Short mmCIF file of C-alpha atoms in Angstrom, two decimals:
data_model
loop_
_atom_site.label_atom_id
_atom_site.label_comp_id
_atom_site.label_asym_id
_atom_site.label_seq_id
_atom_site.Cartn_x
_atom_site.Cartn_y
_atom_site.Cartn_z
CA UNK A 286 7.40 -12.31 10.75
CA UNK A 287 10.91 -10.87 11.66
CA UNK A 288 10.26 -7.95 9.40
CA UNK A 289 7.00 -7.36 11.35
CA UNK A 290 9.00 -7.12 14.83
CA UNK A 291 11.89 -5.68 13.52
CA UNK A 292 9.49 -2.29 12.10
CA UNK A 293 7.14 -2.42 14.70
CA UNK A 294 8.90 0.56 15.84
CA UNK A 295 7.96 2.74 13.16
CA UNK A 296 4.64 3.83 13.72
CA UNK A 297 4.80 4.93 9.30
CA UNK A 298 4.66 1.14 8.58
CA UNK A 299 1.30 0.27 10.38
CA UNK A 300 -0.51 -0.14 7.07
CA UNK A 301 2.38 -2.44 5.70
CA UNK A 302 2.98 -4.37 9.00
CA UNK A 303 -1.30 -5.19 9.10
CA UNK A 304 -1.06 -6.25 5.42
CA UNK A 305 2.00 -8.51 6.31
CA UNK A 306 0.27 -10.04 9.76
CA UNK A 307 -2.41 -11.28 7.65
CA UNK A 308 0.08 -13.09 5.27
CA UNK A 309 1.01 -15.35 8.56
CA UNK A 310 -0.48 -18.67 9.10
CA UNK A 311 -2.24 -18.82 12.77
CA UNK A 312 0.49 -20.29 14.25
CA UNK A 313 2.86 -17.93 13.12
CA UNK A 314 0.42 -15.03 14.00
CA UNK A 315 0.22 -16.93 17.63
CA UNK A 316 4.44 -16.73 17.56
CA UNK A 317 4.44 -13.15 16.65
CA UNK A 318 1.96 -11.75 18.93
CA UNK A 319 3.90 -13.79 21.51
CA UNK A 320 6.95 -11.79 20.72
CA UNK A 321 5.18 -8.35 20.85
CA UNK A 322 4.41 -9.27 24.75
CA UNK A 323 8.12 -8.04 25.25
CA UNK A 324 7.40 -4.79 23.20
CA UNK A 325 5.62 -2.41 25.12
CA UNK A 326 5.52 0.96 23.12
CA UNK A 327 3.01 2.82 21.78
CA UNK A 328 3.59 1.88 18.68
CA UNK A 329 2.95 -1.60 19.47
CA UNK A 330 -0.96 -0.58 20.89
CA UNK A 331 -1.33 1.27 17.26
CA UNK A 332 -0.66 -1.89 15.42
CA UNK A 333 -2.58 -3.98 18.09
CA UNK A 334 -5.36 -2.20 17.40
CA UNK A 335 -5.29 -2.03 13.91
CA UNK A 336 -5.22 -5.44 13.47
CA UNK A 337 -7.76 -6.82 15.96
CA UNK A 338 -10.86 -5.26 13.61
CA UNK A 339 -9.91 -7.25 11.16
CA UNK A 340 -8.94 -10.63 12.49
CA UNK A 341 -12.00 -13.32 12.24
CA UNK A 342 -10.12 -16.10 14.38
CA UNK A 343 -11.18 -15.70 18.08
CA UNK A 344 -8.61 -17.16 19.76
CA UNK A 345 -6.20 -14.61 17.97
CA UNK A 346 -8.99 -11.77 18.87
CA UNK A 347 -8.03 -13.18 22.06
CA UNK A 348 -4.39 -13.07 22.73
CA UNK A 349 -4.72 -9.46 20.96
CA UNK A 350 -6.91 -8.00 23.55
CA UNK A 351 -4.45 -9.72 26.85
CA UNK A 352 -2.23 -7.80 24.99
CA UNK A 353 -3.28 -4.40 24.51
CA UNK A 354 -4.74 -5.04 28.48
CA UNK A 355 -0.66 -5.80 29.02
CA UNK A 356 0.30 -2.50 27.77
CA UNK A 357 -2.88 -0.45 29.13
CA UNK A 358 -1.89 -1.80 32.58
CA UNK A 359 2.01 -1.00 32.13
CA UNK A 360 0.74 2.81 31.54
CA UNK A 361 0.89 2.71 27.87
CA UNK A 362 -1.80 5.15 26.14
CA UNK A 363 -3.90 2.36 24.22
CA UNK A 364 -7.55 2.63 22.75
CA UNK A 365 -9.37 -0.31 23.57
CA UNK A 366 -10.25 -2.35 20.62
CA UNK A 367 -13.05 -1.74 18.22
CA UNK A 368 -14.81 -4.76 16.09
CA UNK A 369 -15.04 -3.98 12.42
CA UNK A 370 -16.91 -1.97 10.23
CA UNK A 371 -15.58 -2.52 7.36
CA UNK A 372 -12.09 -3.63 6.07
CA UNK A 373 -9.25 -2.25 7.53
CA UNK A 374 -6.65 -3.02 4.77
CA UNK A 375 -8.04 -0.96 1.62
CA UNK A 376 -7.41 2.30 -0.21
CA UNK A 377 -8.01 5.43 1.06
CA UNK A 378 -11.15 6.80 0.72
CA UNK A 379 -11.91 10.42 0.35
CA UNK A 380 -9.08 12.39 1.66
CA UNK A 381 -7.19 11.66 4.57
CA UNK A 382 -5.78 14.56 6.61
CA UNK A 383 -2.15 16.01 6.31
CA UNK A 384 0.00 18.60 7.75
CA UNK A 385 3.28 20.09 7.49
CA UNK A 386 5.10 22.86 9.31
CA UNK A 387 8.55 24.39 9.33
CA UNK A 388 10.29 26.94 11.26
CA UNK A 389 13.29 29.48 10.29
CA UNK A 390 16.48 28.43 11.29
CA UNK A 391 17.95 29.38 14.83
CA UNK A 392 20.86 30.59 16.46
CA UNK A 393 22.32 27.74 15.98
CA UNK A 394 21.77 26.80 12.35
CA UNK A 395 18.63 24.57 13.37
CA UNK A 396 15.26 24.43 12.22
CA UNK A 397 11.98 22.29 12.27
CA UNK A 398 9.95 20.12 10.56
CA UNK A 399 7.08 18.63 11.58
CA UNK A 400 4.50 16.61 9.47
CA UNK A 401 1.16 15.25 10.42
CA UNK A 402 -0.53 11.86 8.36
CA UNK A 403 -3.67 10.54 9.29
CA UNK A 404 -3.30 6.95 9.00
CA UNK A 405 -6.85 6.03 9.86
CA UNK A 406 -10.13 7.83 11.18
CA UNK A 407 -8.74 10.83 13.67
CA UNK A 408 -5.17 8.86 14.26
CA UNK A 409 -2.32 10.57 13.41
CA UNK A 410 1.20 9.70 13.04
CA UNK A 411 3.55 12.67 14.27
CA UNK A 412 6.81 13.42 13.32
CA UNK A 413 9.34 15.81 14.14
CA UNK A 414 12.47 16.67 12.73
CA UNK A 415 15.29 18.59 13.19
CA UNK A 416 17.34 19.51 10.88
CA UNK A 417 20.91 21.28 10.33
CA UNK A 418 21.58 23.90 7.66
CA UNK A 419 24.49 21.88 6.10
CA UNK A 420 24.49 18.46 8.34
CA UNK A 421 21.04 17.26 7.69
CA UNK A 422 19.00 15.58 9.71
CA UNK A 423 20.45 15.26 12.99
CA UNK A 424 17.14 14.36 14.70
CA UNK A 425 13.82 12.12 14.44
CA UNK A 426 11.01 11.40 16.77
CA UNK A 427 8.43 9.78 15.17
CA UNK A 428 4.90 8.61 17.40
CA UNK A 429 1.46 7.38 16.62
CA UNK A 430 -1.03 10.50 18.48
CA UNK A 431 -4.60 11.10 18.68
CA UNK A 432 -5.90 14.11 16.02
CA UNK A 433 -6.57 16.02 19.75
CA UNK A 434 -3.20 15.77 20.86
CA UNK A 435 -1.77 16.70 17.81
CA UNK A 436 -3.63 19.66 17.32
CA UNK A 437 -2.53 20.21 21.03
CA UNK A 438 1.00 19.86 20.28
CA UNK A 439 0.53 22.02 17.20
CA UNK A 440 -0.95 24.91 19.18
CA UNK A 441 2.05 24.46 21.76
CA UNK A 442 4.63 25.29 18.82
CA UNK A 443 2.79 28.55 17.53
CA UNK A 444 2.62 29.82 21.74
CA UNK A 445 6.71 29.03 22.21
CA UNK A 446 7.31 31.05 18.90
CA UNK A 447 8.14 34.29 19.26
CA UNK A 448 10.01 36.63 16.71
CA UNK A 449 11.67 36.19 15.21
CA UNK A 450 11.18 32.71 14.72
CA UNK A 451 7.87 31.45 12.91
CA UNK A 452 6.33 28.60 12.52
CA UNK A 453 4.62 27.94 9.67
CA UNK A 454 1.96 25.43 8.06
CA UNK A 455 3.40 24.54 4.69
CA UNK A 456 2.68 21.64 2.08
CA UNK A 457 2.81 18.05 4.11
CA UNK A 458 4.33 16.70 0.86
CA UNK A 459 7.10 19.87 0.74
CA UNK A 460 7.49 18.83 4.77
CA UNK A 461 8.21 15.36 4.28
CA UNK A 462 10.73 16.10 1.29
CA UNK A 463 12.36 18.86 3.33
CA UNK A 464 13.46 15.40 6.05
CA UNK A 465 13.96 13.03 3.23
CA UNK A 466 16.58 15.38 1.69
CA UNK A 467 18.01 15.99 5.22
CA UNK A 468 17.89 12.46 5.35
CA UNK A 469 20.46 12.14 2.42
CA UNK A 470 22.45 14.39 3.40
CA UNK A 471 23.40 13.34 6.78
CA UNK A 472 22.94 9.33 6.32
CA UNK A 473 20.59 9.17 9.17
CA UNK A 474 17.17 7.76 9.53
CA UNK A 475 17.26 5.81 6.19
CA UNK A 476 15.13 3.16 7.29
CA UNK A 477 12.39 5.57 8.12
CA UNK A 478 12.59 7.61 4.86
CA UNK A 479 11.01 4.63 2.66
CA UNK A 480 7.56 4.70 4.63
CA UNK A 481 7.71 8.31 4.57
CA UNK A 482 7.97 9.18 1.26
CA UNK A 483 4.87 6.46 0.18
CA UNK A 484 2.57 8.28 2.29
CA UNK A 485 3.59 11.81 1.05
CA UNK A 486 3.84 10.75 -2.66
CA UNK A 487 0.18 11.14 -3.62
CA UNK A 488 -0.41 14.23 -1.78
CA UNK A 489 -2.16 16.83 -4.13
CA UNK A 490 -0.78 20.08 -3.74
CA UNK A 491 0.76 22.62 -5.40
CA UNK A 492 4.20 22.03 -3.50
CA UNK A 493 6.68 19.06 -3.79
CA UNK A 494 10.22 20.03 -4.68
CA UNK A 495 11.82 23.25 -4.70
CA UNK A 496 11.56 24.05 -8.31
CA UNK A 497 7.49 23.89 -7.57
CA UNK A 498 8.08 27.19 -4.90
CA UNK A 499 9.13 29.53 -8.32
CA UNK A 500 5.76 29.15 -9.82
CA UNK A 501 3.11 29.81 -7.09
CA UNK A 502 0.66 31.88 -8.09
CA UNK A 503 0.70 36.10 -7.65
CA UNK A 504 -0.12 39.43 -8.73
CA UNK A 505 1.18 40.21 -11.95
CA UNK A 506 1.51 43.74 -10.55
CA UNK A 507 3.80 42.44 -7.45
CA UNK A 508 7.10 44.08 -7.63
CA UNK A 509 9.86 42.30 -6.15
CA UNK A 510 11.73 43.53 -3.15
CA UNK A 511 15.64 44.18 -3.07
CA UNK A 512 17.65 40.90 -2.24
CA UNK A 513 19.68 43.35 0.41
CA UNK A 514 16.30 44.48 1.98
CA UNK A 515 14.92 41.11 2.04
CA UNK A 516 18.14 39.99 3.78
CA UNK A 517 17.62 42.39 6.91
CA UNK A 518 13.82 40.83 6.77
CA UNK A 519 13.35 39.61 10.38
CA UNK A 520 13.02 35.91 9.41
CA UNK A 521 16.83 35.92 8.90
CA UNK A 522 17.69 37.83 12.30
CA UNK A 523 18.58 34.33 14.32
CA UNK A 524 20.84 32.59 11.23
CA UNK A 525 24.37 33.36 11.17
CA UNK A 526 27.84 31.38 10.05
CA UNK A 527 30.18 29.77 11.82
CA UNK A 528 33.20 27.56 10.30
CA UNK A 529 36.25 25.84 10.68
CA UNK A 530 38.60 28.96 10.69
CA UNK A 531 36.25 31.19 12.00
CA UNK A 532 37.68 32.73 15.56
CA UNK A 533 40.79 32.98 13.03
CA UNK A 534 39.10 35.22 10.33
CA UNK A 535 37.17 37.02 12.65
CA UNK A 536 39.77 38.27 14.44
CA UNK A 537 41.30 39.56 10.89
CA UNK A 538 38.58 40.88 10.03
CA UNK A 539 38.16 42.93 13.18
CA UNK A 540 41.53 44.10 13.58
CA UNK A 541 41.51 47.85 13.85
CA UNK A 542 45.52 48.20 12.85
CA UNK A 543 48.17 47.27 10.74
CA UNK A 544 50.96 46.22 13.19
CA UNK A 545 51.77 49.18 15.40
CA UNK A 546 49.82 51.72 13.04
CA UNK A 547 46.63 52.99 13.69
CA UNK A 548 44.66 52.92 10.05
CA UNK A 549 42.19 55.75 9.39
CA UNK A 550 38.73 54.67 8.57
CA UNK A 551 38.48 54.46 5.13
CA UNK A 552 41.47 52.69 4.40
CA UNK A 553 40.40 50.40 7.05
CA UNK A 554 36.80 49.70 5.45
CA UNK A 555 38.61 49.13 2.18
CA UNK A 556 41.08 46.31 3.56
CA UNK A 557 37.90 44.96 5.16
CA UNK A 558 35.64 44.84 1.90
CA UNK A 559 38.59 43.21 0.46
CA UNK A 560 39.03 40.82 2.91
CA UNK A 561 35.92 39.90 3.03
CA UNK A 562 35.89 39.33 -0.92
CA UNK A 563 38.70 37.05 -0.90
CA UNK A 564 36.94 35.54 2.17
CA UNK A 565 33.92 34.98 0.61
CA UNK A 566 35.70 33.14 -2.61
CA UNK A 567 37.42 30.46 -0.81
CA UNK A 568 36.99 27.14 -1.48
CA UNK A 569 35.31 26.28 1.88
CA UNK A 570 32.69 28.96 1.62
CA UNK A 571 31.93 28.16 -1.77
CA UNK A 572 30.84 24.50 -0.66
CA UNK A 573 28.11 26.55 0.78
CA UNK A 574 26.12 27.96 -2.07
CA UNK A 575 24.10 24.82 -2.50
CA UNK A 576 22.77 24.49 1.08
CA UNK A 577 22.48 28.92 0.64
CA UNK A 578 20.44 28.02 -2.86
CA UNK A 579 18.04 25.83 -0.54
CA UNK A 580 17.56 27.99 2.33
CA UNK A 581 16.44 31.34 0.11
CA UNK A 582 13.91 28.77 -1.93
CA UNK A 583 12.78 27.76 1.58
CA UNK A 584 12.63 31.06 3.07
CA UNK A 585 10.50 32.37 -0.37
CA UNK A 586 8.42 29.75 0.28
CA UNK A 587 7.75 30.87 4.02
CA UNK A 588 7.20 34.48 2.61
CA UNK A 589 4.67 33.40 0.18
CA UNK A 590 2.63 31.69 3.15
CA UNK A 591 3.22 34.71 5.06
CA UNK A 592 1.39 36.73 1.86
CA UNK A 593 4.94 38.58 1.60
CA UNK A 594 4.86 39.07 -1.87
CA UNK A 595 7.29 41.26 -2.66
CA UNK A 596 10.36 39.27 -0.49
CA UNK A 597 8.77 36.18 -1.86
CA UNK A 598 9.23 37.33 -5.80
CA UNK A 599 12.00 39.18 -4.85
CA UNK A 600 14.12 36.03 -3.99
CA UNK A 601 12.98 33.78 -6.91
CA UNK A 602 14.00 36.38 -9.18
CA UNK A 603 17.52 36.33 -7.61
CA UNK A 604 17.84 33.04 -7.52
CA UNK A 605 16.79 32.60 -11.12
CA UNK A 606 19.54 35.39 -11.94
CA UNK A 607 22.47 34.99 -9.78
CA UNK A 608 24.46 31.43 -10.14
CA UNK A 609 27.07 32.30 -7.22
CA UNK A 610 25.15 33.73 -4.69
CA UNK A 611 28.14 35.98 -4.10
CA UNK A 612 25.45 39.00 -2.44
CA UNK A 613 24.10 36.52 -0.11
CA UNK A 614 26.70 34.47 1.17
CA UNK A 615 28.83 37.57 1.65
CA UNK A 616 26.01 38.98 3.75
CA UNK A 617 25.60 36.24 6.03
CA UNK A 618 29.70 36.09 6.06
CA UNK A 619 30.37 39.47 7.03
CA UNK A 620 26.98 39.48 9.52
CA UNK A 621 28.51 36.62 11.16
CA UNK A 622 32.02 38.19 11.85
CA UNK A 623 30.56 41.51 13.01
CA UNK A 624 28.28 39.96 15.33
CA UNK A 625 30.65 38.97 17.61
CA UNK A 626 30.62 35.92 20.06
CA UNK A 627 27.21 34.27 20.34
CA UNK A 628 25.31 33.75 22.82
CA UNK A 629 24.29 30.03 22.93
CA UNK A 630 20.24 29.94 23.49
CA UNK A 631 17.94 27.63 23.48
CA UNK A 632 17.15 25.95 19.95
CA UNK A 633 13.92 24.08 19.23
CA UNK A 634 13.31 21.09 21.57
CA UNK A 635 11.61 18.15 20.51
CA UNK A 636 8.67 18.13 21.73
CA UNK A 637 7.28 14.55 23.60
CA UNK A 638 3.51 14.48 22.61
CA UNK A 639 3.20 12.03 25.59
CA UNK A 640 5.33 13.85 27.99
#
């Protein structure tokens, strides 16, 4: 019973939190329910109602319905409850819906995720994550919504994006891998990783890890584009660097003499290339080729559901050629220092489906 009210929160666990309510002996389903009268989310209507269908005793019917009146009358968004017509706890049957989306990453090294899962007929479960280049996850709303006002919340994203950001539908099962690895890496949101990862397990499609993005199906006649080409592709306009040292080494980089003497052009491009060289070699921007590695296989991914063939195969075939990433990492290095300081804009909110 504690684990019950101690996941209620998590709207993911609805199928798991049913199955364990009708574990409970009446009494201890009369305790629980009397402890939910001091929980007054949404989340707590969604489980409400999923369990009511199924319940046969009527004085538990009972004490469920004062309580989803409770919440209805405290202005939470409740259905009101439906008798059975048919088990509630079972498989799935035919194919449940599920989406996933991602965007580029922003100014300021941000992106999002946002995956869809239809935990019963037209009831969603939205969740939206955002998630840092190198840091991970660093955000997670998750909220039980209507298919309507996730579809409304959906169309919302694609009328804020502008380029160049996109926003893109993608595999649900890629989505939800893209936050459990975030997950890891930043040593957030554990808890809500185990739920997630059940429900996007057995989702058929073609798309589940990154190694799955370098074999998606195109023209044998598709010639790959250059990786320096694909770099100035619009999609990587917003991304740039920024680091520990990096108001230090910019201001090397940009220095236009050598003490008091004025250095002639090409010298100066020369001391530059090599700066930037020895720059891009040390030991704190080599920590960065992994999270690099993952962005390009993301970012082929998003050209291939853009039909960008050519940037798509273009980047695979790097990747699958080029261990250090030197070409790429040294673009984004020296992009970063020439661009000068950044403006600080808005990234992507997180977006209330309630609100």
């Amino acid at each position: 019973m504690e684990e019950i009210i101690k996941a209620i929160n998590n709207a993911l666990d609805v199928e798991k939190k049913v199955e364990a309510f009708f574990a409970l002996s009446k009494d201890e389903k009369k305790m629980l329910l009397e402890e939910l009268q001091h929980i007054k989310t949404e989340v707590s209507g969604f489980f409400l109602n999923a369990i009511y269908p199924e319940e046969k005793d009527k004085d538990i019917q009972k004490l469920i319905r004062k309580l989803l009146f409770k919440l209805k009358s405290a202005g939470i968004k409740t259905e009101e409850p439906k008798t059975s017509g048919g088990p509630v706890i079972r498989k799935i049957e035919g194919v449940r819906e599920r989406f996933g989306y991602l965007t580029n990453y922003d100014e300021m090294q941000t992106r999002l995720v946002v995956v869809g899962l239809e935990i019963k007929n037209k009831a969603f479960v939205f969740l939206n994550a955002e998630t840092h280049f190198s840091r991970g996850l660093l955000d997670l709303m998750t909220a039980p919504v209507e298919k309507k006002g996730f579809d409304e919340i959906i169309k919302a994203y694609r009328n804020d994006t502008k380029p160049p950001k996109v926003f893109e539908e993608i595999s649900p099962a890629y989505a939800g891998y893209l936050i459990e690895e975030a997950s890891n890496r930043s040593g957030t949101f554990r808890e809500e990783m185990r739920p997630l990862k059940s429900f996007t397990a057995n989702i058929a499609d073609a798309v589940h890890k990154p190694k799955d993005i370098y074999s998606l199906a195109i023209s044998d006649t598709t010639d790959g584009a250059a990786i320096n080409t694909i770099l100035s592709h619009g999609v990587f306009v917003p991304f740039q660097l920024s680091w520990n040292s990096f108001e230090e080494d910019q201001k090397t980089y940009n220095s236009t003499s050598g003490g008091t003497i004025i250095l002639p052009t090409e010298p100066l491009e020369d001391k530059k290339k090599e700066f930037l060289k020895d720059l891009t070699n040390r030991k704190d921007m080599k920590s960065l080729r992994p999270f690099f590695r993952r962005m390009l296989e993301d970012y082929a991914y998003l050209f291939y559901r853009t039909k960008e063939f050519d940037s798509y195969k273009g980047i695979t075939e790097y990747l699958n050629n080029n261990d250090t990433l030197q070409e790429a990492l040294s673009y984004f290095i020296k992009k970063s220092l020439e661009r000068g300081e950044t403006k600080k804009e808005d990234g992507w909110v997180i977006v209330n489906p309630y609100g």
